[in-house]
Coordinates of C-alpha atoms in Angstrom, one line a residue:
Chain N
M11 CA -128.9 -163.3 83.7
T12 CA -126.8 -160.9 83.2
K13 CA -127.9 -159.7 79.6
L14 CA -131.2 -159.7 81.1
V15 CA -129.7 -156.8 83.3
K16 CA -128.3 -155.1 80.8
K17 CA -131.3 -154.6 79.0
I18 CA -133.2 -152.7 81.8
P19 CA -131.4 -149.3 81.6
L20 CA -132.7 -150.4 77.9
Y21 CA -135.7 -150.8 79.0
L22 CA -136.2 -148.0 81.8
L23 CA -135.4 -145.4 78.7
A24 CA -137.8 -146.7 76.2
I25 CA -140.6 -146.6 78.7
L26 CA -139.8 -143.0 79.8
I27 CA -139.9 -141.8 76.7
L28 CA -143.1 -143.2 75.6
V29 CA -145.1 -142.1 78.7
I30 CA -143.6 -138.6 77.4
T31 CA -144.9 -139.1 73.9
G32 CA -147.9 -141.1 75.0
L33 CA -149.2 -139.3 77.9
P34 CA -150.4 -135.9 76.9
F35 CA -152.5 -138.6 74.3
F36 CA -153.5 -140.7 77.0
I37 CA -155.0 -137.8 79.6
M38 CA -156.8 -135.6 76.6
F39 CA -158.8 -139.3 75.6
L40 CA -159.7 -140.1 79.9
T41 CA -160.3 -136.1 79.9
S42 CA -163.2 -136.1 77.0
F43 CA -164.6 -138.6 79.3
K44 CA -165.6 -136.8 81.8
G45 CA -167.8 -134.2 83.6
Q46 CA -167.2 -130.8 84.1
M47 CA -168.2 -130.9 87.4
E48 CA -166.1 -134.4 87.8
F49 CA -163.0 -132.4 85.9
M50 CA -163.1 -129.0 88.2
T51 CA -162.8 -131.4 91.4
S52 CA -160.1 -134.1 90.3
P53 CA -158.5 -133.0 87.3
W54 CA -156.3 -135.7 86.3
S55 CA -158.1 -139.6 88.1
W56 CA -159.8 -142.1 86.1
P57 CA -163.3 -141.1 84.7
E58 CA -166.0 -142.1 87.1
N59 CA -168.6 -142.9 84.7
F60 CA -167.3 -142.3 81.0
S61 CA -169.7 -139.5 79.9
L62 CA -170.5 -139.0 75.7
D63 CA -171.3 -135.2 77.2
S64 CA -168.5 -133.3 75.6
Y65 CA -169.1 -135.8 71.7
K66 CA -172.7 -134.6 72.2
L67 CA -171.7 -131.0 72.5
L68 CA -169.4 -131.4 70.0
I69 CA -171.8 -132.8 67.8
E70 CA -174.7 -130.2 68.0
L71 CA -171.9 -127.5 67.4
E72 CA -170.9 -129.1 63.6
F73 CA -167.9 -129.4 64.7
F74 CA -168.0 -132.3 61.7
G75 CA -168.3 -129.2 59.6
Y76 CA -164.5 -128.2 59.9
F77 CA -164.0 -132.3 58.9
W78 CA -165.6 -131.6 55.7
N79 CA -164.1 -128.5 55.1
S80 CA -160.4 -129.4 55.6
M81 CA -161.0 -132.6 54.0
I82 CA -162.3 -130.7 50.8
V83 CA -158.9 -129.0 50.8
S84 CA -156.8 -131.3 51.6
V85 CA -158.4 -133.4 48.8
I86 CA -158.5 -131.0 45.7
S87 CA -154.8 -130.0 46.9
V88 CA -153.5 -132.6 46.7
V89 CA -154.8 -134.0 43.9
I90 CA -154.0 -131.2 41.8
V91 CA -150.6 -130.9 43.6
I92 CA -150.0 -134.5 42.4
F93 CA -150.8 -134.2 38.6
I94 CA -149.0 -131.0 37.9
A95 CA -145.8 -131.4 39.8
A96 CA -145.3 -134.7 38.2
M97 CA -146.1 -132.9 34.7
A98 CA -143.5 -130.5 35.2
S99 CA -141.3 -132.8 36.8
Y100 CA -140.8 -134.9 33.7
P101 CA -139.0 -132.6 31.6
L102 CA -136.7 -131.6 34.4
A103 CA -135.8 -135.2 34.6
R104 CA -136.3 -136.7 31.3
L105 CA -135.3 -134.0 28.7
T106 CA -131.9 -131.6 29.0
F107 CA -132.5 -128.3 28.0
R108 CA -130.7 -124.6 28.5
L109 CA -132.7 -123.8 31.8
N110 CA -133.7 -127.2 32.7
R111 CA -131.0 -126.9 36.4
P112 CA -132.6 -123.2 36.7
I113 CA -136.5 -123.8 37.0
F114 CA -135.3 -126.6 39.3
I115 CA -133.4 -124.7 41.4
I116 CA -136.7 -122.0 41.7
F117 CA -138.6 -124.9 42.3
M118 CA -136.3 -125.8 45.3
V119 CA -135.3 -123.2 47.0
G120 CA -139.7 -122.6 47.6
M121 CA -138.3 -125.0 51.0
M122 CA -136.8 -122.1 52.3
I123 CA -139.4 -119.6 52.0
P124 CA -140.8 -118.6 55.0
I125 CA -144.4 -118.5 54.3
H126 CA -145.2 -115.2 56.3
T127 CA -142.5 -113.8 53.3
T128 CA -146.1 -114.0 51.2
L129 CA -148.2 -114.1 53.3
V130 CA -149.5 -110.6 52.9
P131 CA -149.2 -110.2 49.2
I132 CA -151.3 -113.2 48.6
F133 CA -153.4 -111.8 51.2
T134 CA -154.4 -109.1 48.6
L135 CA -155.1 -111.2 45.9
T136 CA -157.1 -113.6 47.5
N137 CA -159.2 -110.0 48.8
D138 CA -159.3 -108.9 44.7
L139 CA -159.9 -112.1 43.5
G140 CA -162.7 -112.0 45.1
L141 CA -161.5 -115.9 47.0
Y142 CA -161.5 -114.0 50.5
D143 CA -163.4 -116.5 53.2
S144 CA -163.7 -119.4 50.4
L145 CA -162.5 -122.6 50.7
L146 CA -161.1 -123.0 47.3
G147 CA -158.7 -119.5 47.9
L148 CA -157.6 -121.8 50.6
V149 CA -156.6 -124.6 47.2
G150 CA -154.2 -121.5 45.5
P151 CA -151.6 -121.6 47.9
Y152 CA -152.1 -124.4 49.5
I153 CA -150.5 -126.2 46.1
A154 CA -148.1 -123.3 45.4
F155 CA -146.0 -124.6 48.6
A156 CA -146.4 -128.3 48.4
L157 CA -144.5 -127.5 44.3
P158 CA -140.9 -127.6 46.0
I159 CA -141.2 -130.6 47.5
S160 CA -143.3 -132.5 45.6
V161 CA -141.3 -131.2 42.6
V162 CA -137.6 -132.6 43.8
I163 CA -139.3 -136.0 45.2
F164 CA -140.8 -136.6 41.7
T165 CA -137.9 -135.3 39.5
Q166 CA -135.7 -137.3 42.1
F167 CA -137.5 -140.6 41.5
M168 CA -138.1 -140.3 37.4
R169 CA -134.6 -140.0 37.0
D170 CA -133.6 -143.8 38.2
I171 CA -136.3 -144.6 35.6
P172 CA -134.1 -146.4 33.0
K173 CA -133.6 -144.5 29.4
E174 CA -135.0 -147.5 27.5
L175 CA -138.2 -147.5 28.3
E176 CA -138.9 -144.5 27.2
E177 CA -136.6 -144.5 24.0
S178 CA -138.6 -147.9 22.4
A179 CA -141.8 -145.4 22.8
K180 CA -140.2 -142.4 21.5
I181 CA -139.3 -144.9 18.7
D182 CA -142.9 -145.9 18.0
G183 CA -143.2 -142.3 17.3
C184 CA -144.7 -141.6 20.4
S185 CA -145.9 -137.8 21.6
H186 CA -144.0 -136.4 25.0
I187 CA -148.1 -136.4 26.3
R188 CA -149.0 -140.3 25.6
L189 CA -145.1 -141.0 26.9
F190 CA -145.6 -139.3 30.5
W191 CA -149.4 -140.6 30.7
N192 CA -149.3 -144.7 29.3
I193 CA -145.7 -145.2 29.9
I194 CA -143.5 -142.9 33.2
F195 CA -146.9 -142.3 35.1
P196 CA -148.1 -144.9 36.0
L197 CA -144.7 -145.9 37.4
L198 CA -144.2 -143.5 39.6
T199 CA -146.7 -145.1 42.3
P200 CA -144.1 -145.0 45.6
A201 CA -143.6 -141.7 44.3
V202 CA -147.1 -140.5 44.2
A203 CA -147.6 -142.6 47.5
T204 CA -144.6 -140.0 49.2
V205 CA -146.7 -136.6 47.8
S206 CA -149.7 -137.5 48.7
I207 CA -149.0 -138.4 52.5
Y208 CA -146.7 -135.8 52.8
N209 CA -149.0 -132.4 51.4
F210 CA -152.0 -134.2 52.7
I211 CA -150.6 -134.2 56.6
Q212 CA -149.0 -130.7 55.6
I213 CA -152.1 -129.4 54.3
W214 CA -154.3 -131.1 56.9
N215 CA -153.1 -129.5 59.6
E216 CA -151.9 -125.9 58.0
F217 CA -152.8 -122.8 60.5
I218 CA -151.6 -119.9 59.1
F219 CA -153.2 -119.6 55.4
A220 CA -156.6 -120.6 56.5
L221 CA -156.3 -118.0 59.8
T222 CA -155.4 -115.7 57.5
L223 CA -157.7 -115.6 54.2
T224 CA -160.4 -117.0 56.1
S225 CA -162.8 -115.5 58.8
S226 CA -166.5 -116.9 58.7
S227 CA -166.9 -120.7 60.2
Q228 CA -168.2 -121.9 57.2
T229 CA -164.9 -122.0 56.1
A230 CA -162.7 -122.7 59.3
T231 CA -160.6 -126.3 58.8
L232 CA -160.3 -128.1 61.8
P233 CA -157.4 -126.3 63.3
I234 CA -159.2 -122.9 62.9
G235 CA -162.6 -124.7 64.4
L236 CA -160.3 -126.1 66.8
R237 CA -158.8 -122.3 68.4
E238 CA -162.8 -121.6 67.3
F239 CA -163.8 -123.8 69.9
Y240 CA -160.5 -123.5 72.5
G241 CA -161.4 -119.7 73.0
E242 CA -165.2 -119.8 73.7
F243 CA -165.2 -122.9 75.5
S244 CA -162.1 -122.5 77.6
V245 CA -163.8 -123.4 80.7
N246 CA -164.5 -126.3 79.6
I247 CA -161.5 -128.4 79.9
P248 CA -163.3 -132.1 78.8
G249 CA -165.3 -130.3 76.3
I250 CA -161.6 -129.2 74.3
M251 CA -160.1 -132.4 74.8
A252 CA -163.0 -134.2 73.3
A253 CA -162.6 -131.7 70.5
L254 CA -158.9 -132.3 70.2
T255 CA -160.1 -136.0 70.4
L256 CA -162.1 -135.5 67.9
G257 CA -159.4 -133.9 65.8
S258 CA -156.5 -135.6 66.0
L259 CA -158.2 -139.0 65.4
P260 CA -158.6 -138.7 61.0
L261 CA -154.5 -139.1 60.8
L262 CA -154.2 -141.2 64.1
L263 CA -156.4 -143.5 62.2
V264 CA -154.8 -143.8 59.1
Y265 CA -151.4 -143.9 60.6
F266 CA -152.6 -147.2 62.2
V267 CA -153.6 -148.2 59.4
A268 CA -150.8 -148.0 57.2
Q269 CA -148.1 -147.2 59.7
E270 CA -145.4 -148.6 57.5
K271 CA -146.3 -146.7 54.5
I272 CA -146.2 -143.6 56.3
V273 CA -143.2 -144.2 58.0
A274 CA -141.8 -144.7 54.9
G275 CA -143.2 -142.4 52.7
L276 CA -142.0 -139.6 54.6
A277 CA -138.7 -140.4 55.3
A278 CA -138.4 -140.9 51.8
G279 CA -139.7 -137.5 51.4
S280 CA -137.4 -135.9 53.9
V281 CA -134.6 -137.7 52.7
K282 CA -134.7 -136.6 49.1
G283 CA -136.1 -133.2 50.4
Chain J
M22 CA -143.8 -111.8 35.9
E23 CA -144.0 -115.6 35.6
R24 CA -145.2 -114.6 31.6
T25 CA -141.6 -113.2 31.0
D26 CA -140.4 -115.6 32.2
D27 CA -142.1 -118.3 30.3
L28 CA -141.4 -116.1 27.2
K29 CA -137.7 -116.5 27.8
I30 CA -138.4 -119.7 27.6
V31 CA -139.3 -120.5 24.3
K32 CA -136.6 -117.6 22.9
V33 CA -133.4 -119.9 24.3
K34 CA -135.4 -122.9 23.4
N35 CA -135.8 -121.5 19.7
V36 CA -132.4 -121.0 19.1
P37 CA -131.5 -124.2 18.7
K38 CA -133.7 -124.3 15.7
R39 CA -134.0 -128.4 15.6
K40 CA -135.1 -129.0 18.7
N41 CA -138.3 -126.7 18.0
K42 CA -140.3 -129.7 18.8
D43 CA -139.3 -130.6 22.4
T44 CA -139.8 -127.1 23.4
W45 CA -143.9 -126.4 23.5
A46 CA -143.8 -130.0 25.2
I47 CA -141.0 -128.6 27.8
I48 CA -143.6 -125.1 28.2
G49 CA -146.4 -127.1 28.1
F50 CA -145.5 -129.5 31.2
I51 CA -143.8 -126.7 33.5
A52 CA -146.4 -124.2 32.8
P53 CA -149.3 -125.0 35.1
A54 CA -146.6 -126.0 38.0
F55 CA -144.8 -122.8 37.4
L56 CA -147.5 -120.5 36.7
I57 CA -149.1 -121.5 39.9
Y58 CA -146.1 -121.5 42.3
G59 CA -144.7 -117.9 40.2
V60 CA -148.0 -116.1 40.9
Y61 CA -148.2 -117.5 44.5
V62 CA -144.4 -117.5 45.4
I63 CA -142.3 -116.0 43.5
Y64 CA -144.3 -112.4 42.6
S65 CA -145.4 -113.0 46.2
I66 CA -141.9 -112.1 47.8
F67 CA -141.8 -109.1 45.1
M68 CA -144.3 -107.3 45.7
T69 CA -143.3 -108.3 50.0
F70 CA -140.6 -106.1 49.1
Y71 CA -142.8 -103.4 47.4
Y72 CA -144.7 -103.3 50.3
S73 CA -141.8 -102.7 52.5
L74 CA -141.5 -99.2 51.2
F75 CA -145.2 -98.0 52.0
D76 CA -147.1 -96.4 55.4
W77 CA -149.8 -98.5 54.5
T78 CA -152.2 -99.6 56.6
G79 CA -153.7 -102.8 54.0
I80 CA -157.8 -101.9 55.1
D81 CA -157.2 -98.4 52.9
S82 CA -155.9 -98.1 49.6
N83 CA -154.0 -94.8 51.0
M84 CA -150.2 -95.8 50.4
V85 CA -147.6 -93.0 51.1
F86 CA -144.2 -94.4 50.1
I87 CA -141.4 -93.6 52.7
G88 CA -138.0 -95.5 50.9
L89 CA -136.5 -97.7 53.1
E90 CA -138.2 -96.1 56.5
N91 CA -139.9 -99.4 57.6
Y92 CA -136.3 -100.4 57.2
I93 CA -134.8 -98.1 59.5
A94 CA -137.4 -98.3 62.2
L95 CA -137.3 -101.9 62.3
F96 CA -133.9 -101.6 63.4
R97 CA -134.3 -99.4 66.2
D98 CA -137.9 -101.9 67.3
G99 CA -136.7 -103.3 70.3
V100 CA -139.2 -106.2 70.3
F101 CA -137.7 -106.9 66.8
W102 CA -134.4 -107.9 67.7
T103 CA -135.7 -110.0 71.0
S104 CA -138.0 -111.6 68.2
I105 CA -134.6 -112.7 66.8
Q106 CA -133.0 -114.1 69.9
N107 CA -135.9 -115.9 70.5
N108 CA -135.9 -117.3 67.0
F109 CA -132.3 -118.1 67.6
L110 CA -132.3 -119.0 70.7
L111 CA -135.4 -121.5 69.2
V112 CA -132.8 -122.6 66.3
I113 CA -130.3 -123.8 68.6
A114 CA -132.0 -125.6 71.0
S115 CA -134.1 -126.9 68.1
L116 CA -130.8 -128.4 67.1
F117 CA -129.0 -129.5 70.3
T118 CA -132.5 -131.4 71.4
Q119 CA -134.6 -132.6 68.2
L120 CA -131.7 -134.3 67.0
P121 CA -129.8 -135.8 69.2
I122 CA -133.0 -136.9 70.6
G123 CA -134.5 -137.9 67.9
L124 CA -131.4 -140.3 67.1
I125 CA -132.1 -142.0 70.4
M126 CA -135.4 -143.0 70.4
A127 CA -134.4 -143.6 66.5
L128 CA -131.1 -146.3 67.9
L129 CA -134.3 -147.5 70.9
L130 CA -136.2 -149.0 68.0
F131 CA -132.6 -151.0 67.0
S132 CA -132.7 -152.4 70.6
P133 CA -133.1 -155.7 71.6
I134 CA -136.2 -154.8 73.5
K135 CA -139.8 -156.3 73.2
G136 CA -142.6 -154.7 72.8
M137 CA -141.3 -152.8 69.6
R138 CA -144.2 -151.9 67.9
L139 CA -145.6 -150.0 70.9
F140 CA -142.7 -147.8 71.5
R141 CA -142.5 -147.2 67.3
S142 CA -146.1 -147.0 67.5
V143 CA -146.3 -144.5 70.0
Y144 CA -143.1 -142.9 69.8
F145 CA -144.1 -140.9 66.2
M146 CA -147.9 -140.2 67.5
P147 CA -147.0 -135.8 68.4
F148 CA -145.9 -135.3 64.9
L149 CA -149.1 -136.4 63.5
M150 CA -151.0 -133.5 65.6
S151 CA -151.7 -130.4 64.2
T152 CA -150.0 -127.9 66.2
V153 CA -153.0 -126.1 67.0
A154 CA -154.0 -129.4 68.9
I155 CA -150.6 -129.8 70.4
G156 CA -150.8 -125.9 71.6
I157 CA -154.4 -126.3 73.5
L158 CA -153.0 -129.3 75.2
F159 CA -149.9 -128.1 76.4
I160 CA -152.2 -125.1 77.5
F161 CA -153.3 -127.0 79.7
I162 CA -150.2 -129.2 80.7
Y163 CA -148.5 -126.7 81.9
E164 CA -151.3 -125.2 83.7
G165 CA -150.5 -123.6 87.1
N166 CA -152.4 -124.5 89.2
Y167 CA -154.3 -128.7 88.6
G168 CA -151.7 -128.5 85.4
L169 CA -150.7 -132.0 83.9
L170 CA -147.1 -131.3 84.5
N171 CA -147.1 -129.8 87.6
S172 CA -149.1 -132.6 89.4
V173 CA -146.7 -134.9 88.0
L174 CA -144.3 -132.6 89.5
G175 CA -146.1 -132.7 93.1
V176 CA -146.6 -136.6 93.4
I177 CA -143.0 -137.0 92.7
G178 CA -142.4 -134.5 95.4
L179 CA -140.8 -131.7 93.4
E180 CA -143.4 -129.1 94.7
S181 CA -140.8 -126.2 94.9
L182 CA -141.0 -126.5 90.8
Q183 CA -144.2 -126.0 90.2
T184 CA -144.8 -122.9 88.6
A185 CA -146.8 -121.3 86.2
W186 CA -145.1 -122.4 83.3
I187 CA -146.5 -120.3 80.4
G188 CA -147.2 -117.6 81.9
K189 CA -143.4 -116.5 83.8
E190 CA -141.1 -114.6 81.5
S191 CA -138.4 -117.1 83.0
T192 CA -140.7 -119.3 81.5
A193 CA -142.6 -119.5 79.1
I194 CA -139.4 -119.7 75.9
W195 CA -138.5 -123.0 77.7
A196 CA -141.4 -124.4 77.4
V197 CA -142.4 -123.6 74.1
I198 CA -139.0 -125.2 73.3
A199 CA -139.7 -128.6 75.2
T200 CA -143.0 -128.7 72.6
V201 CA -141.4 -128.3 69.3
C202 CA -139.0 -131.3 70.6
W203 CA -142.1 -133.1 71.8
Q204 CA -143.5 -132.7 68.3
F205 CA -140.6 -133.1 66.1
A206 CA -138.2 -135.1 67.9
P207 CA -140.8 -138.1 66.2
F208 CA -139.7 -136.9 63.1
Y209 CA -136.4 -136.7 62.7
M210 CA -136.1 -140.3 64.4
I211 CA -138.3 -141.1 60.9
L212 CA -135.5 -139.8 58.9
F213 CA -132.9 -141.8 60.9
R214 CA -134.9 -144.9 61.6
A215 CA -135.2 -144.6 57.8
T216 CA -130.9 -145.0 57.5
I217 CA -130.5 -147.2 60.0
V218 CA -132.4 -149.8 57.5
G219 CA -130.3 -148.7 54.8
I220 CA -127.0 -149.9 56.5
P221 CA -125.5 -153.5 54.7
E222 CA -125.7 -156.2 57.9
E223 CA -122.2 -157.5 56.8
L224 CA -120.9 -154.1 58.0
Y225 CA -121.9 -155.1 62.0
E226 CA -120.9 -158.7 60.9
A227 CA -117.6 -157.3 59.8
A228 CA -117.4 -155.3 63.6
D229 CA -118.7 -157.7 65.4
I230 CA -115.6 -160.2 63.9
D231 CA -113.5 -157.5 65.2
G232 CA -114.8 -157.9 68.9
A233 CA -116.3 -154.1 68.5
T234 CA -118.1 -152.7 71.3
G235 CA -121.5 -151.3 71.1
W236 CA -120.3 -147.9 71.3
Q237 CA -117.5 -148.6 68.9
R238 CA -119.8 -150.3 66.2
F239 CA -121.8 -146.4 66.6
K240 CA -118.9 -144.4 66.4
N241 CA -117.5 -146.3 64.0
I242 CA -120.2 -147.6 61.5
T243 CA -123.3 -146.0 62.1
L244 CA -123.1 -142.4 62.7
P245 CA -120.6 -141.8 59.8
L246 CA -123.0 -143.3 57.5
L247 CA -126.2 -141.2 59.2
M248 CA -124.0 -137.7 58.9
P249 CA -125.6 -137.2 55.5
I250 CA -129.0 -137.1 56.7
I251 CA -128.0 -135.4 60.2
V252 CA -126.9 -132.7 58.0
T253 CA -130.6 -132.6 56.0
S254 CA -132.2 -132.6 59.4
A255 CA -129.7 -130.1 60.7
I256 CA -131.2 -127.8 57.6
L257 CA -134.7 -128.6 57.9
S258 CA -134.7 -127.8 61.6
V259 CA -132.9 -124.9 61.7
I260 CA -135.4 -122.9 58.5
G261 CA -138.3 -124.9 60.3
S262 CA -137.2 -123.2 63.1
L263 CA -136.2 -119.3 61.4
K264 CA -139.8 -119.6 60.4
Y265 CA -141.8 -120.7 63.5
F266 CA -144.9 -119.5 64.2
D267 CA -148.4 -121.5 64.8
L268 CA -147.8 -122.9 68.2
I269 CA -146.1 -119.8 70.0
Y270 CA -148.8 -118.2 68.2
V271 CA -152.2 -120.6 70.4
M272 CA -150.2 -121.7 73.4
T273 CA -149.1 -117.3 74.2
G274 CA -149.3 -114.8 71.5
G275 CA -145.8 -113.6 71.7
G276 CA -145.8 -112.7 75.6
P277 CA -145.6 -113.0 78.5
N278 CA -144.3 -109.0 78.1
N279 CA -142.9 -110.7 74.3
S280 CA -140.5 -112.7 76.3
T281 CA -141.4 -115.0 73.2
E282 CA -142.6 -113.3 70.6
L283 CA -140.6 -115.0 67.4
M284 CA -140.1 -113.0 63.9
A285 CA -143.3 -114.4 62.5
T286 CA -145.4 -113.6 64.9
Y287 CA -144.1 -109.9 65.1
M288 CA -145.1 -109.7 61.3
Y289 CA -148.7 -111.1 61.7
K290 CA -149.1 -109.0 65.2
Q291 CA -148.0 -106.3 63.6
T292 CA -150.1 -107.0 60.2
F293 CA -152.7 -108.1 60.9
T294 CA -153.2 -106.7 64.5
N295 CA -152.0 -103.0 63.9
F296 CA -152.9 -102.9 60.5
N297 CA -149.5 -101.8 60.1
M298 CA -148.7 -103.8 56.2
G299 CA -146.2 -101.6 55.5
Y300 CA -144.1 -102.5 58.5
G301 CA -145.7 -105.9 58.5
S302 CA -143.8 -106.5 54.8
S303 CA -140.4 -105.2 56.3
I304 CA -140.7 -107.8 59.2
S305 CA -141.1 -110.7 56.2
F306 CA -138.7 -109.6 54.0
A307 CA -136.4 -109.2 56.4
M308 CA -137.8 -112.9 57.5
F309 CA -137.1 -113.8 54.0
I310 CA -133.0 -112.8 54.0
I311 CA -132.2 -114.2 57.2
A312 CA -133.3 -117.8 56.2
F313 CA -131.2 -116.8 52.7
I314 CA -128.5 -116.1 55.1
V315 CA -128.5 -119.3 56.8
T316 CA -129.4 -121.8 53.8
L317 CA -126.9 -120.0 52.0
F318 CA -124.0 -120.3 55.4
I319 CA -126.1 -124.3 55.6
L320 CA -125.3 -125.5 52.6
F321 CA -121.6 -123.5 52.1
G322 CA -120.7 -125.4 55.7
D323 CA -122.3 -128.5 53.5
K324 CA -119.6 -128.7 50.8
Q325 CA -116.7 -127.9 52.6
R326 CA -117.0 -130.8 55.2
K327 CA -117.6 -133.1 52.1
G328 CA -114.6 -131.2 50.3
N329 CA -112.8 -132.5 53.4
D330 CA -114.3 -136.2 53.7
S331 CA -112.9 -137.1 50.2

């Protein structure tokens, strides 16, 4: 009995934090099923008859185009980052050469560089390359800013792989390309998971480059689309809540399916970073 | 820029002739990443400094070289100083809210309470939402008339506290800081939790035999072992706060009356709204210098700490 009493403050604190973190999501979700009039009269009550009007409106407005854009940009960027970051990490982790440390530090320093410091040159560069307002124009900066953490994670991970593995392969006259591709890369699966999860979340939610380097709704990614929708329908609050719900849904769904994996991946990435 | 760097590798690597075979492999493996990183990050930093020496709108090709005049103007610009002040307020507030709350959340996840899976799942959700979505959502939470926060205050009898949270200069920055904390505390929770999981159970068992209380266990075992990750988290939090942008841009746009202006939002405003690309570039280069100095300070402080420990 005394044990239970002792636990009451713990429960109260746990529930308080649960309400603070969870309530905004809950309200967002519920409000998205309300009619506009209903929201005006009683903004925070339980919805009377779960209306799907807001979601219908989103489909009519081709809201899913934004998903598609975000998906393309995120997947392309993450796949390229995995390959070129793993490649760059191979000599940094496994070979000794004079510029090894400086190059590693140059990549690592990238984690503290404010994106805004590169914004104007990247804007003019993207214009000059004819990539302004195209999804391809976003891929370059996304890759560049994902590289520092990815190179650090891969390098740390590869340093822990026993040297004997490739010693024997080297004796067999294996080239570096085959060594990397056939022996090292297959062992990287946990690091690949970490790098993909971390970067996917970052790129999927990225805002400032998308805001600066694209302008039309054909190239808008999800965060840009959400903001556009908010600007246009700011009085239709259930509609906005439906857009926010849909916009958050993909990551939340993936999270609930692969929770442990995502949490472990994020932690590993940041701790090493 | 990056091409000359590649050449340097070649030159240096050519000195010991014996290793020549590896040299090309090293260049080949590093080149793709280094090229993209070099163009978009390294080259851009130099170009930002270059642009900051000009009077330039960014829309026409008429660039007038004015030396350091943009920086002189920056020193006299009251809004810039307000934004630096707000950035450092955000840095300090983040350190003293996100990290302790993240730690409390992580410790709760190890306490003997039921329904752990629910707590854990919900606690982490804010970090997965895009900042833009969080910004829009919290505009409605802080709304002055029917907003969720004011409604809750009304229900628990605190009507006197009701206000237009992000519409007033005195409350706007705090409302934003609370939102940033809501977003990032779960992230630090995850980092702390991952570290606590790795603490060997034997340490606690030994402490139990010695009759240690819960607080002693925390102070003497958990906290010291968490120290490295707390330092890492502090670095992440400080750097993140110095370059913060998205939420402010969406929620307040730096207003009301520049009271929530940050260096990044002010830079964006000058560059892409007022079309002062030269002046905007001087703000972004100043951001770079400030972030650089602060990082050096933290790394130096961490080295001192490690030196004292051993």
